[in-house]
Amino acid sequence: MPNTKHLEDLTIQVRRDILRMVHKVNSGHPGGSLGCTEFLVSLYNEIMVRKEGFDMDGIGEDLFFLSNGHISPVFYSVISRAGYFPVEELNTFRLLNSRLQGHPTTHEGLPGVRIASGSLGQGMSVALGAAQAKKLNRDNHLVYTLHGDGELQEGQNWEAIMYAAGKKVDNIICTIDLNGQQIDGATDEVLPMGSIKAKFEAFGWVVIDIEEGNNIEAILKGMAKAKSNTGKGKPVCVLLKTMMGNGVDFMMHTHAWHGKAPNDEQLAKGLAQNPETLGDY
Amino acid sequence: MKTYTYTEKKDTRSGFGAGLAELGRTNPNVVALCADLVGSLKMEKFIEENPERFFQIGIAEANMMGIAAGLTIGGKIPFTGTFANFSTGRVYDQIRQSIAYSDKNVKICASHAGLTLGEDGATHQILEDIGLMKMLPGMTVINTCDYNQTKAATIAIADYHGPVYLRFGRPVVPIFTPEDQKFEIGKAVMLTEGTDVTIVATGHLVWEALEASKVLFEKGISAEVINIHTIKPLDEEAILKSVAKTGCIVTAEEHNYLGGLGESVARVLALNNPTPQEFVATNDTFGESGIPSQLMDKYGLNSAAIVEKSLSVIKRK
């Protein structure tokens, strides 16, 4: 197991970025962003094979697609700190003329982004296309995705889930952020989905559970297991159990911070709980 | 007056199939996707010759559009194939977000457009697709008129980088454009020159416009017929040049008058040279079951309607 100190430090710094970004423009989605911080930090800095620089085709490297585009704060922070664009640009999040739109897009040419997302349920199909392009190109790298659990209520996902297994797309690892929350409340109340694990398995996927989705060591271990299951004729799903708002105590155990920004006082409190590690932007 | 004849009729969708097959031989990046309508889209030859570059998606058009968007990442040029209805209205948001807004190089190829799908009725006929697609920023919209032009357009759009909506149809129609034509996106084709009325037509209505011009000629009226295969970007110069000469215009399309070619032409005229215009198009209605030619007659999408609208628009000069 690698030394995770750097990943822990980066996680704390990304949390600060998220809080400051949404606070500045008084909009955005901190809850789900904070819940997926450990995962995206680990993915970009330990798990994925990435080339220097950015080109759209991404031949010869692993690719990542964010399907639940509303957690753009964590995505922007992680990819800027992974070197795709200057960290200072996080200052422009959601402002006029920014490349950091409310939901990620390729339209403004932001390096690190390969598809627009935000209208939910479309990312898996796109990722499947990219995975099949990799096969045609004899490119032995993987495609990773992240989806919200509420997002699975969109029917297009199930077209994609059926297709991936039926067509043996085995160079893809789709991670579902199981935080159990969506805008109107708990997923179990808004639209009970039953066992997501049983559903993916019934559709023919290999399913890996990461019970502690906010624990970096657990994420690295689970993702290594997921990776070892690729190339065997089946798509791989990771069920990542996370806590919305993780790392900021008053944002945890509630869905209230799904799409709400902290005020000045709340920002100070959240930042105090996450002291600067690698330097603010 | 220049007249057009034909020796053979073929469906425009077969032109698409032939163009796609040729691309399969000449461009290794071209891939094809279909949502369970391989035979209807005439994709068999491409599939037979390039099985590894064909993706049968099943009856899941939303997934197909997303997969097509993803295939561009890695340098592929995806051609999706299904009916026009399921290529547009059913998957509008997938096209909007994953293809158009994401600037993906996907070619959305749509057969069975308009009323001439025929007996299946209004659930499968679409008369709104040109409008839906032309409203998307960055989308190119092409509606071809015969087999040769559809084949040429299919080949041409592979060399153009950006999302394209290519619309064609089911019934056999006269082949009257040259086999060796060079297809230029956004460039109108002058078919017959005239001085009394401009007729701009797209798709299956182009042949009807030529037929109408013969009738008008016999009545002593000189019609200028222009084939507008590309609705977006529209060849504004060709339209303005023609109406400067004729002083009136009829637009003809197998589409609702709302959102179609006619509205695009009206905007160009309103901004540059307000000119009397009449519309040959469906009148804000759904279609119904019937033999294609019966439907075209009932909904006023034929040479007789073009003649009638030409006579009325000339009076408004």
Coordinates of C-alpha atoms in Angstrom, one line a residue:
Chain A
M1 CA 0.0 0.0 0.0
P2 CA 1.5 3.4 -1.0
N3 CA 2.1 6.1 1.5
T4 CA -1.2 8.0 1.5
K5 CA -0.1 11.1 3.4
H6 CA 0.1 13.2 0.2
L7 CA -3.4 12.0 -0.8
E8 CA -4.7 12.9 2.7
D9 CA -3.1 16.4 2.4
L10 CA -4.5 16.9 -1.0
T11 CA -8.0 15.8 0.1
I12 CA -8.0 18.5 2.8
Q13 CA -6.8 21.1 0.4
V14 CA -9.5 20.1 -2.2
R15 CA -12.2 20.4 0.5
R16 CA -11.0 24.0 1.1
D17 CA -11.2 24.7 -2.6
I18 CA -14.7 23.3 -2.8
L19 CA -16.0 25.4 0.2
R20 CA -14.3 28.6 -1.1
M21 CA -15.5 28.1 -4.7
V22 CA -19.2 27.6 -3.8
H23 CA -19.1 30.3 -1.1
K24 CA -17.7 32.9 -3.5
V25 CA -20.5 32.6 -6.0
N26 CA -23.1 31.5 -3.5
S27 CA -24.1 28.6 -5.6
G28 CA -23.0 25.1 -6.6
H29 CA -23.0 21.6 -5.0
P30 CA -20.7 21.1 -2.0
G31 CA -22.4 18.0 -0.4
G32 CA -21.8 15.5 -3.2
S33 CA -18.4 17.1 -4.0
L34 CA -17.1 16.6 -0.5
G35 CA -18.5 13.1 -0.4
C36 CA -16.4 12.1 -3.5
T37 CA -13.2 14.1 -2.7
E38 CA -11.2 11.1 -1.4
F39 CA -12.2 9.0 -4.4
L40 CA -11.3 11.6 -7.1
V41 CA -8.1 12.6 -5.3
S42 CA -7.1 8.9 -5.3
L43 CA -8.3 8.3 -8.8
Y44 CA -6.3 11.1 -10.4
N45 CA -3.2 10.8 -8.3
E46 CA -2.8 7.1 -7.6
I47 CA -5.1 5.0 -9.7
M48 CA -5.3 6.3 -13.2
V49 CA -2.5 6.1 -15.8
R50 CA -2.3 9.6 -17.2
K51 CA -0.1 11.2 -19.8
E52 CA 1.5 14.7 -19.5
G53 CA -0.7 17.4 -20.9
F54 CA -4.2 17.0 -22.4
D55 CA -5.5 15.9 -25.7
M56 CA -9.1 15.0 -26.4
D57 CA -8.5 11.6 -27.8
G58 CA -6.6 10.4 -24.8
I59 CA -4.9 7.5 -26.6
G60 CA -2.4 5.7 -24.4
E61 CA -3.9 6.7 -21.1
D62 CA -6.8 6.0 -18.8
L63 CA -9.8 8.2 -19.2
F64 CA -12.3 9.5 -16.6
F65 CA -15.9 10.7 -17.2
L66 CA -17.9 12.5 -14.6
S67 CA -21.6 11.7 -15.2
N68 CA -23.0 13.6 -12.2
G69 CA -21.7 16.9 -13.5
H70 CA -23.1 18.9 -10.6
I71 CA -20.2 17.9 -8.4
S72 CA -18.1 20.1 -10.6
P73 CA -16.4 21.8 -7.6
V74 CA -14.5 18.7 -6.6
F75 CA -13.8 17.8 -10.2
Y76 CA -12.4 21.2 -11.1
S77 CA -10.3 21.3 -7.9
V78 CA -8.9 17.8 -8.4
I79 CA -8.0 18.2 -12.1
S80 CA -6.5 21.6 -11.7
R81 CA -4.3 20.3 -8.8
A82 CA -3.5 17.3 -11.1
G83 CA -2.0 19.8 -13.5
Y84 CA -4.6 20.3 -16.3
F85 CA -5.0 24.1 -15.7
P86 CA -3.8 26.7 -13.3
V87 CA -5.2 26.4 -9.8
E88 CA -5.8 30.1 -9.7
E89 CA -8.5 29.6 -12.3
L90 CA -10.7 28.0 -9.6
N91 CA -11.4 31.7 -8.7
T92 CA -13.6 32.0 -11.8
F93 CA -15.9 29.1 -11.0
R94 CA -19.5 29.9 -12.3
L95 CA -18.5 33.5 -13.2
L96 CA -19.2 35.1 -16.6
N97 CA -16.7 34.2 -19.3
S98 CA -15.2 31.4 -17.2
R99 CA -14.1 28.0 -18.5
L100 CA -15.4 26.6 -15.2
Q101 CA -19.0 26.5 -16.0
G102 CA -21.6 25.5 -13.4
H103 CA -21.5 22.0 -14.9
P104 CA -18.4 20.8 -16.8
T105 CA -18.2 21.2 -20.5
T106 CA -15.8 20.9 -23.4
H107 CA -17.3 23.9 -25.0
E108 CA -15.0 26.4 -23.4
G109 CA -12.0 24.3 -24.0
L110 CA -11.1 23.5 -20.4
P111 CA -8.3 20.9 -20.4
G112 CA -9.2 17.7 -18.6
V113 CA -12.8 17.6 -19.6
R114 CA -13.9 15.3 -22.4
I115 CA -17.7 15.6 -22.3
A116 CA -20.4 18.0 -21.1
S117 CA -22.4 16.5 -18.2
G118 CA -25.1 17.8 -15.9
S119 CA -28.2 16.6 -17.6
L120 CA -28.1 13.3 -15.7
G121 CA -27.8 9.8 -16.9
Q122 CA -25.7 10.3 -20.0
G123 CA -22.2 9.6 -18.9
M124 CA -22.1 5.9 -18.9
S125 CA -23.1 5.7 -22.6
V126 CA -20.4 8.2 -23.5
A127 CA -17.8 6.2 -21.5
L128 CA -18.9 3.0 -23.2
G129 CA -18.2 4.6 -26.6
A130 CA -14.8 5.8 -25.4
A131 CA -14.1 2.3 -24.1
Q132 CA -15.0 0.8 -27.4
A133 CA -12.8 3.3 -29.3
K134 CA -10.0 2.1 -27.1
K135 CA -10.5 -1.4 -28.2
L136 CA -10.6 -0.4 -31.8
N137 CA -7.4 1.5 -31.3
R138 CA -5.8 -1.5 -29.5
D139 CA -5.3 0.8 -26.6
N140 CA -5.0 -1.2 -23.5
H141 CA -6.0 1.5 -21.0
L142 CA -9.1 1.8 -18.9
V143 CA -12.1 4.1 -18.8
Y144 CA -13.4 5.2 -15.4
T145 CA -16.6 6.9 -14.6
L146 CA -18.5 8.4 -11.6
H147 CA -22.3 8.5 -11.2
G148 CA -24.6 9.6 -8.5
D149 CA -26.9 6.9 -7.0
G150 CA -30.0 9.1 -7.6
E151 CA -28.8 9.5 -11.2
L152 CA -29.5 5.8 -11.7
Q153 CA -33.2 6.8 -11.8
E154 CA -32.6 8.0 -15.4
G155 CA -33.5 5.2 -17.8
Q156 CA -30.6 5.7 -20.2
N157 CA -28.3 4.2 -17.5
W158 CA -30.1 0.9 -17.8
E159 CA -29.8 0.9 -21.6
A160 CA -26.0 1.4 -21.0
I161 CA -25.8 -1.2 -18.2
M162 CA -27.5 -3.8 -20.4
Y163 CA -25.3 -2.9 -23.4
A164 CA -22.0 -3.0 -21.5
A165 CA -22.6 -6.6 -20.3
G166 CA -24.2 -7.8 -23.5
K167 CA -21.3 -6.5 -25.6
K168 CA -18.6 -7.5 -23.1
V169 CA -17.2 -4.0 -22.6
D170 CA -14.6 -5.1 -20.0
N171 CA -12.2 -2.2 -20.1
I172 CA -14.5 0.1 -18.0
I173 CA -14.9 0.7 -14.3
C174 CA -18.1 2.5 -13.4
T175 CA -18.3 3.8 -9.9
I176 CA -21.6 4.7 -8.2
D177 CA -21.5 7.2 -5.4
L178 CA -23.9 5.6 -2.9
N179 CA -24.6 8.5 -0.6
G180 CA -28.3 7.6 -0.4
Q181 CA -29.3 11.3 -1.0
Q182 CA -30.8 13.3 -3.8
I183 CA -32.2 16.9 -4.0
D184 CA -35.7 16.1 -2.6
G185 CA -34.4 13.8 0.2
A186 CA -33.2 10.2 0.7
T187 CA -33.2 8.1 -2.4
D188 CA -35.2 5.5 -0.5
E189 CA -37.9 8.1 -0.1
V190 CA -37.8 9.8 -3.4
L191 CA -37.8 6.6 -5.5
P192 CA -36.7 3.4 -3.7
M193 CA -34.3 1.6 -6.0
G194 CA -34.0 -1.7 -4.1
S195 CA -30.6 -3.3 -4.2
I196 CA -28.3 -1.6 -6.7
K197 CA -25.8 -4.4 -6.3
A198 CA -28.3 -7.1 -7.1
K199 CA -29.4 -5.1 -10.2
F200 CA -25.9 -4.6 -11.6
E201 CA -25.2 -8.3 -10.9
A202 CA -28.4 -9.4 -12.6
F203 CA -27.4 -7.3 -15.6
G204 CA -24.1 -9.3 -15.8
W205 CA -21.6 -6.9 -14.2
V206 CA -18.8 -7.7 -11.7
V207 CA -19.6 -5.6 -8.6
I208 CA -17.0 -4.5 -6.1
D209 CA -18.1 -2.9 -2.8
I210 CA -16.1 -0.1 -1.1
E211 CA -17.9 0.2 2.2
E212 CA -15.7 3.0 3.5
G213 CA -15.8 5.3 0.5
N214 CA -14.3 8.2 2.3
N215 CA -11.2 6.2 3.4
I216 CA -8.3 6.5 1.0
E217 CA -6.8 3.1 1.9
A218 CA -10.2 1.4 1.4
I219 CA -10.6 3.2 -1.9
L220 CA -7.1 2.2 -3.2
K221 CA -7.7 -1.4 -2.1
G222 CA -11.2 -1.6 -3.7
M223 CA -10.1 0.0 -6.9
A224 CA -7.1 -2.3 -7.2
K225 CA -9.6 -5.2 -6.9
A226 CA -11.8 -3.6 -9.5
K227 CA -8.9 -3.1 -11.9
S228 CA -7.9 -6.8 -11.5
N229 CA -11.3 -7.7 -12.7
T230 CA -11.1 -5.9 -16.0
G231 CA -10.3 -7.7 -19.2
K232 CA -12.3 -10.7 -18.3
G233 CA -15.3 -10.3 -20.5
K234 CA -17.5 -8.3 -18.0
P235 CA -17.9 -4.6 -17.1
V236 CA -17.0 -3.7 -13.6
C237 CA -19.1 -1.6 -11.2
V238 CA -17.8 -0.1 -7.9
L239 CA -20.3 0.7 -5.3
L240 CA -18.7 3.5 -3.3
K241 CA -20.5 4.2 0.0
T242 CA -19.8 7.8 0.9
M243 CA -21.0 10.4 3.3
M244 CA -22.3 13.6 1.7
G245 CA -20.5 16.7 3.0
N246 CA -17.7 14.5 4.4
G247 CA -15.0 16.5 6.3
V248 CA -17.3 19.4 7.2
D249 CA -19.2 18.3 10.3
F250 CA -22.4 20.4 9.8
M251 CA -22.7 19.3 6.2
M252 CA -22.7 15.6 7.1
H253 CA -25.7 13.4 8.0
T254 CA -28.1 15.6 5.9
H255 CA -29.0 16.2 2.3
A256 CA -29.4 20.0 3.0
W257 CA -26.1 20.8 1.4
H258 CA -26.7 19.1 -1.9
G259 CA -27.0 22.4 -3.8
K260 CA -26.5 25.1 -1.2
A261 CA -23.4 27.3 -0.5
P262 CA -22.1 28.1 3.0
N263 CA -22.4 31.7 4.3
D264 CA -19.3 33.6 5.7
E265 CA -19.6 32.1 9.1
Q266 CA -20.2 28.6 7.9
L267 CA -17.2 28.9 5.5
A268 CA -14.9 30.0 8.3
K269 CA -16.1 27.0 10.3
G270 CA -15.6 24.6 7.4
L271 CA -12.2 25.9 6.7
A272 CA -11.2 25.7 10.3
Q273 CA -12.0 22.0 10.3
N274 CA -9.7 21.6 7.2
P275 CA -6.5 23.6 7.8
E276 CA -4.5 24.6 4.7
T277 CA -2.1 21.9 3.6
L278 CA -0.8 22.5 0.1
G279 CA -1.7 26.2 -0.2
D280 CA -5.0 27.9 -1.2
Y281 CA -5.4 29.1 -4.7
Chain B
M1 CA -35.6 26.0 -70.0
K2 CA -33.3 23.3 -68.7
T3 CA -35.2 20.1 -68.2
Y4 CA -34.4 17.1 -66.1
T5 CA -35.2 13.5 -66.9
Y6 CA -34.5 10.2 -65.2
T7 CA -34.1 6.6 -66.1
E8 CA -34.2 5.1 -62.7
K9 CA -35.8 5.6 -59.3
K10 CA -34.2 4.6 -56.1
D11 CA -34.6 5.4 -52.4
T12 CA -32.4 8.0 -50.8
R13 CA -31.6 5.7 -47.9
S14 CA -29.9 3.4 -50.4
G15 CA -27.7 6.3 -51.4
F16 CA -26.8 6.5 -47.7
G17 CA -26.0 2.8 -47.6
A18 CA -23.8 3.1 -50.7
G19 CA -22.0 6.1 -49.4
L20 CA -21.4 4.5 -46.0
A21 CA -20.1 1.3 -47.7
E22 CA -17.6 3.5 -49.7
L23 CA -16.5 5.2 -46.5
G24 CA -15.9 1.8 -45.0
R25 CA -13.4 1.2 -47.7
T26 CA -11.7 4.6 -47.8
N27 CA -11.8 6.0 -44.3
P28 CA -10.6 3.6 -41.5
N29 CA -11.9 6.0 -38.8
V30 CA -15.6 5.8 -39.9
V31 CA -17.7 3.6 -37.6
A32 CA -21.4 2.9 -37.8
L33 CA -24.0 2.4 -35.1
C34 CA -27.6 1.2 -35.5
A35 CA -30.6 0.8 -33.2
D36 CA -32.1 -2.3 -34.6
L37 CA -32.9 -1.0 -38.1
V38 CA -30.0 -2.2 -40.2
G39 CA -32.1 -3.3 -43.2
S40 CA -34.2 -0.1 -43.2
L41 CA -31.0 2.0 -43.2
K42 CA -29.3 -0.1 -45.8
M43 CA -26.2 -0.6 -43.7
E44 CA -25.7 -4.2 -44.6
K45 CA -22.7 -3.7 -47.0
F46 CA -20.7 -1.6 -44.5
I47 CA -21.4 -4.2 -41.8
E48 CA -20.4 -7.1 -44.0
E49 CA -17.1 -5.5 -45.0
N50 CA -16.3 -3.9 -41.6
P51 CA -17.9 -6.0 -38.8
E52 CA -15.5 -4.8 -36.2
R53 CA -16.4 -1.2 -37.0
F54 CA -20.1 -1.7 -36.6
F55 CA -22.0 -1.3 -33.3
Q56 CA -25.5 -2.9 -33.0
I57 CA -26.9 -1.0 -30.0
G58 CA -30.4 -2.6 -29.9
I59 CA -33.6 -0.6 -29.4
A60 CA -31.9 2.1 -27.2
E61 CA -31.4 5.3 -29.1
A62 CA -30.4 7.4 -26.2
N63 CA -27.6 5.0 -25.5
M64 CA -26.6 5.0 -29.1
M65 CA -26.2 8.8 -29.2
G66 CA -24.1 8.7 -26.1
I67 CA -21.9 5.8 -27.4
A68 CA -21.5 7.7 -30.6
A69 CA -20.3 10.8 -28.7
G70 CA -17.8 8.6 -26.8
L71 CA -16.5 6.9 -29.9
T72 CA -15.3 10.3 -31.2
I73 CA -12.9 10.4 -28.2
G74 CA -10.3 8.2 -29.7
G75 CA -10.6 9.7 -33.1
K76 CA -13.5 7.7 -34.6
I77 CA -16.1 9.3 -36.9
P78 CA -19.4 7.7 -35.9
F79 CA -22.5 7.5 -38.2
T80 CA -25.7 6.7 -36.3
G81 CA -28.6 5.2 -38.2
T82 CA -32.2 5.0 -37.3
F83 CA -35.5 6.6 -38.4
A84 CA -35.6 10.4 -38.3
N85 CA -38.2 10.4 -35.5
F86 CA -35.9 8.3 -33.2
S87 CA -32.8 10.2 -34.4
T88 CA -34.1 13.5 -33.1
G89 CA -37.2 14.0 -30.9
R90 CA -36.6 10.8 -28.9
V91 CA -33.0 11.7 -28.1
Y92 CA -33.0 15.5 -28.2
D93 CA -31.2 16.0 -24.9
Q94 CA -28.6 13.4 -25.6
I95 CA -27.8 15.1 -28.9
R96 CA -27.9 18.5 -27.2
Q97 CA -25.6 17.8 -24.3
S98 CA -23.4 14.9 -25.4
I99 CA -23.0 15.8 -29.1
A100 CA -23.8 19.4 -30.0
Y101 CA -22.7 21.2 -26.8
S102 CA -19.8 18.8 -26.4
D103 CA -18.7 19.6 -30.0
K104 CA -18.5 15.9 -30.9
N105 CA -17.9 14.8 -34.5
V106 CA -21.0 12.6 -34.8
K107 CA -23.0 12.2 -38.0
I108 CA -26.7 11.6 -37.2
C109 CA -28.1 9.8 -40.2
A110 CA -31.9 9.7 -40.3
S111 CA -34.0 7.7 -42.7
H112 CA -37.8 7.6 -43.1
A113 CA -38.1 11.3 -42.6
G114 CA -41.4 13.0 -43.1
L115 CA -44.8 11.8 -44.4
T116 CA -43.3 9.4 -46.9
L117 CA -42.5 6.9 -44.2
G118 CA -46.1 6.0 -45.1
E119 CA -48.3 3.3 -43.6
D120 CA -46.7 3.2 -40.1
G121 CA -48.4 6.5 -39.4
A122 CA -47.7 9.6 -37.3
T123 CA -46.0 7.7 -34.5
H124 CA -43.1 7.1 -36.9
Q125 CA -43.4 10.1 -39.2
I126 CA -41.7 13.2 -38.1
L127 CA -42.3 16.7 -39.5
E128 CA -40.4 18.6 -36.8
D129 CA -36.9 17.2 -37.1
I130 CA -35.4 19.9 -39.3
G131 CA -36.5 22.5 -36.7
L132 CA -35.3 20.5 -33.8
M133 CA -31.8 20.0 -35.3
K134 CA -31.4 23.5 -36.8
M135 CA -32.0 25.1 -33.5
L136 CA -28.9 23.4 -31.9
P137 CA -25.9 25.7 -32.0
G138 CA -23.2 24.2 -34.2
M139 CA -25.4 21.6 -35.9
T140 CA -25.2 21.2 -39.7
V141 CA -28.6 20.2 -41.2
I142 CA -28.7 18.4 -44.6
N143 CA -31.7 17.0 -46.5
T144 CA -30.9 15.3 -49.8
C145 CA -33.1 14.9 -52.8
D146 CA -32.1 11.7 -54.6
Y147 CA -29.9 8.6 -54.4
N148 CA -26.8 10.2 -56.0
Q149 CA -27.0 13.3 -53.8
T150 CA -27.5 11.3 -50.7
K151 CA -24.5 9.1 -51.5
A152 CA -22.3 12.1 -52.2
A153 CA -23.5 13.9 -49.0
T154 CA -22.8 10.8 -46.9
I155 CA -19.2 10.7 -48.2
A156 CA -18.8 14.5 -47.9
I157 CA -19.8 14.8 -44.2
A158 CA -17.1 12.4 -43.1
D159 CA -14.5 15.0 -44.2
Y160 CA -16.3 17.8 -42.3
H161 CA -15.4 18.0 -38.6
G162 CA -18.5 18.7 -36.5
P163 CA -22.0 17.3 -35.7
V164 CA -24.2 16.8 -38.8
Y165 CA -27.8 15.8 -39.2
L166 CA -28.3 14.1 -42.5
R167 CA -32.0 13.5 -43.4
F168 CA -33.2 11.2 -46.1
G169 CA -36.2 9.0 -46.8
R170 CA -37.9 5.7 -47.6
P171 CA -39.7 5.8 -51.0
V172 CA -38.1 5.4 -54.4
V173 CA -37.7 8.8 -56.2
P174 CA -36.3 9.8 -59.5
I175 CA -32.5 10.0 -59.8
F176 CA -31.7 13.2 -61.6
T177 CA -28.5 14.6 -60.1
P178 CA -25.2 13.5 -61.5
E179 CA -23.5 10.4 -60.2
D180 CA -20.1 12.1 -60.0
Q181 CA -21.3 15.3 -58.3
K182 CA -19.2 17.1 -55.7
F183 CA -21.2 17.7 -52.6
E184 CA -20.5 21.0 -51.0
I185 CA -22.0 21.5 -47.6
G186 CA -23.9 24.9 -47.5
K187 CA -23.9 25.4 -51.2
A188 CA -27.2 25.6 -53.0
V189 CA -27.5 24.0 -56.4
M190 CA -29.1 25.9 -59.2
L191 CA -31.2 23.5 -61.2
T192 CA -33.2 25.8 -63.7
E193 CA -32.7 29.5 -64.2
G194 CA -35.8 31.6 -64.4
T195 CA -37.0 35.2 -64.0
D196 CA -40.6 35.1 -62.6
V197 CA -40.5 33.1 -59.4
T198 CA -37.9 31.4 -57.3
I199 CA -38.6 28.0 -56.0
V200 CA -36.3 26.7 -53.3
A201 CA -36.9 23.1 -52.4
T202 CA -35.3 20.5 -50.2
G203 CA -35.4 16.6 -50.1
H204 CA -38.2 14.8 -51.9
L205 CA -39.8 18.2 -52.9
V206 CA -36.9 19.1 -55.2
W207 CA -38.1 16.7 -58.0
E208 CA -41.7 18.0 -57.4
A209 CA -40.3 21.6 -57.9
L210 CA -38.8 20.6 -61.2
E211 CA -42.1 19.0 -62.3
A212 CA -43.8 22.2 -61.2
S213 CA -41.4 24.3 -63.2
K214 CA -42.4 22.4 -66.4
V215 CA -46.1 23.1 -65.8
L216 CA -45.4 26.8 -65.0
F217 CA -43.3 27.0 -68.2
E218 CA -46.3 25.8 -70.2
K219 CA -48.3 28.6 -68.6
G220 CA -45.6 31.1 -69.7
I221 CA -44.0 31.4 -66.3
S222 CA -40.3 31.2 -65.9
A223 CA -39.4 29.5 -62.6
E224 CA -35.9 29.4 -61.1
V225 CA -35.5 26.1 -59.2
I226 CA -32.9 25.9 -56.5
N227 CA -32.0 22.7 -54.6
I228 CA -31.3 23.6 -51.0
H229 CA -29.7 20.4 -49.7
T230 CA -28.2 22.2 -46.7
I231 CA -30.7 24.0 -44.5
K232 CA -28.0 25.0 -42.0
P233 CA -25.8 26.8 -42.8
L234 CA -28.1 28.2 -45.4
D235 CA -26.8 29.5 -48.7
E236 CA -28.2 33.0 -48.2
E237 CA -26.3 34.5 -51.1
A238 CA -28.0 32.1 -53.6
I239 CA -31.4 32.9 -52.3
L240 CA -30.9 36.7 -52.2
K241 CA -29.4 36.7 -55.7
S242 CA -32.3 34.8 -57.1
V243 CA -35.1 36.9 -55.5
A244 CA -33.3 40.0 -56.6
K245 CA -34.1 38.7 -60.1
T246 CA -37.6 37.1 -59.6
G247 CA -39.1 39.2 -56.8
C248 CA -40.9 36.3 -55.1
I249 CA -40.3 32.9 -53.7
V250 CA -41.9 29.6 -52.9
T251 CA -40.2 27.2 -50.4
A252 CA -41.0 23.5 -50.5
E253 CA -40.2 20.9 -48.0
E254 CA -41.6 17.7 -46.4
H255 CA -41.8 19.3 -43.0
N256 CA -44.0 21.5 -40.8
Y257 CA -43.9 25.1 -42.0
L258 CA -42.9 25.9 -38.4
G259 CA -39.2 25.3 -38.0
G260 CA -38.4 24.2 -41.5
L261 CA -36.6 25.5 -44.5
G262 CA -39.3 28.1 -45.2
E263 CA -38.8 29.8 -41.9
S264 CA -35.0 30.0 -42.4
V265 CA -35.5 31.5 -45.8
A266 CA -38.1 34.0 -44.4
R267 CA -35.6 35.2 -41.9
V268 CA -32.9 35.8 -44.6
L269 CA -35.5 37.8 -46.7
A270 CA -36.8 39.8 -43.7
L271 CA -33.3 40.9 -42.8
N272 CA -32.0 41.6 -46.3
N273 CA -34.8 42.0 -48.9
P274 CA -38.4 41.6 -47.8
T275 CA -40.0 39.5 -50.5
P276 CA -43.4 37.8 -50.9
Q277 CA -43.1 34.2 -49.9
E278 CA -45.4 31.2 -50.0
F279 CA -44.8 27.9 -48.1
V280 CA -45.3 24.4 -49.4
A281 CA -45.1 22.5 -46.1
T282 CA -47.4 20.7 -43.7
N283 CA -49.7 23.0 -41.8
D284 CA -48.8 22.4 -38.1
T285 CA -50.2 18.9 -38.1
F286 CA -49.2 15.3 -37.5
G287 CA -49.3 12.8 -40.3
E288 CA -51.3 9.6 -40.7
S289 CA -51.2 6.2 -42.3
G290 CA -51.4 5.9 -46.1
I291 CA -49.4 5.2 -49.2
P292 CA -46.6 7.8 -49.4
S293 CA -47.9 9.4 -52.7
Q294 CA -51.4 9.6 -51.2
L295 CA -50.1 11.4 -48.1
M296 CA -48.1 13.8 -50.2
D297 CA -51.2 14.7 -52.2
K298 CA -53.5 15.0 -49.1
Y299 CA -51.1 17.2 -47.3
G300 CA -50.3 19.4 -50.3
L301 CA -46.6 18.4 -50.8
N302 CA -46.5 17.9 -54.5
S303 CA -45.8 19.7 -57.8
A304 CA -49.5 20.8 -58.0
A305 CA -49.2 22.6 -54.7
I306 CA -45.9 24.2 -55.8
V307 CA -47.6 25.4 -59.0
E308 CA -50.6 26.9 -57.1
K309 CA -48.3 28.7 -54.5
S310 CA -46.2 30.0 -57.4
L311 CA -49.2 31.5 -59.1
S312 CA -50.4 33.1 -55.9
V313 CA -47.0 34.5 -54.9
I314 CA -46.5 36.0 -58.3
K315 CA -49.7 38.0 -57.8
R316 CA -48.3 39.4 -54.6
K317 CA -45.3 41.0 -56.2

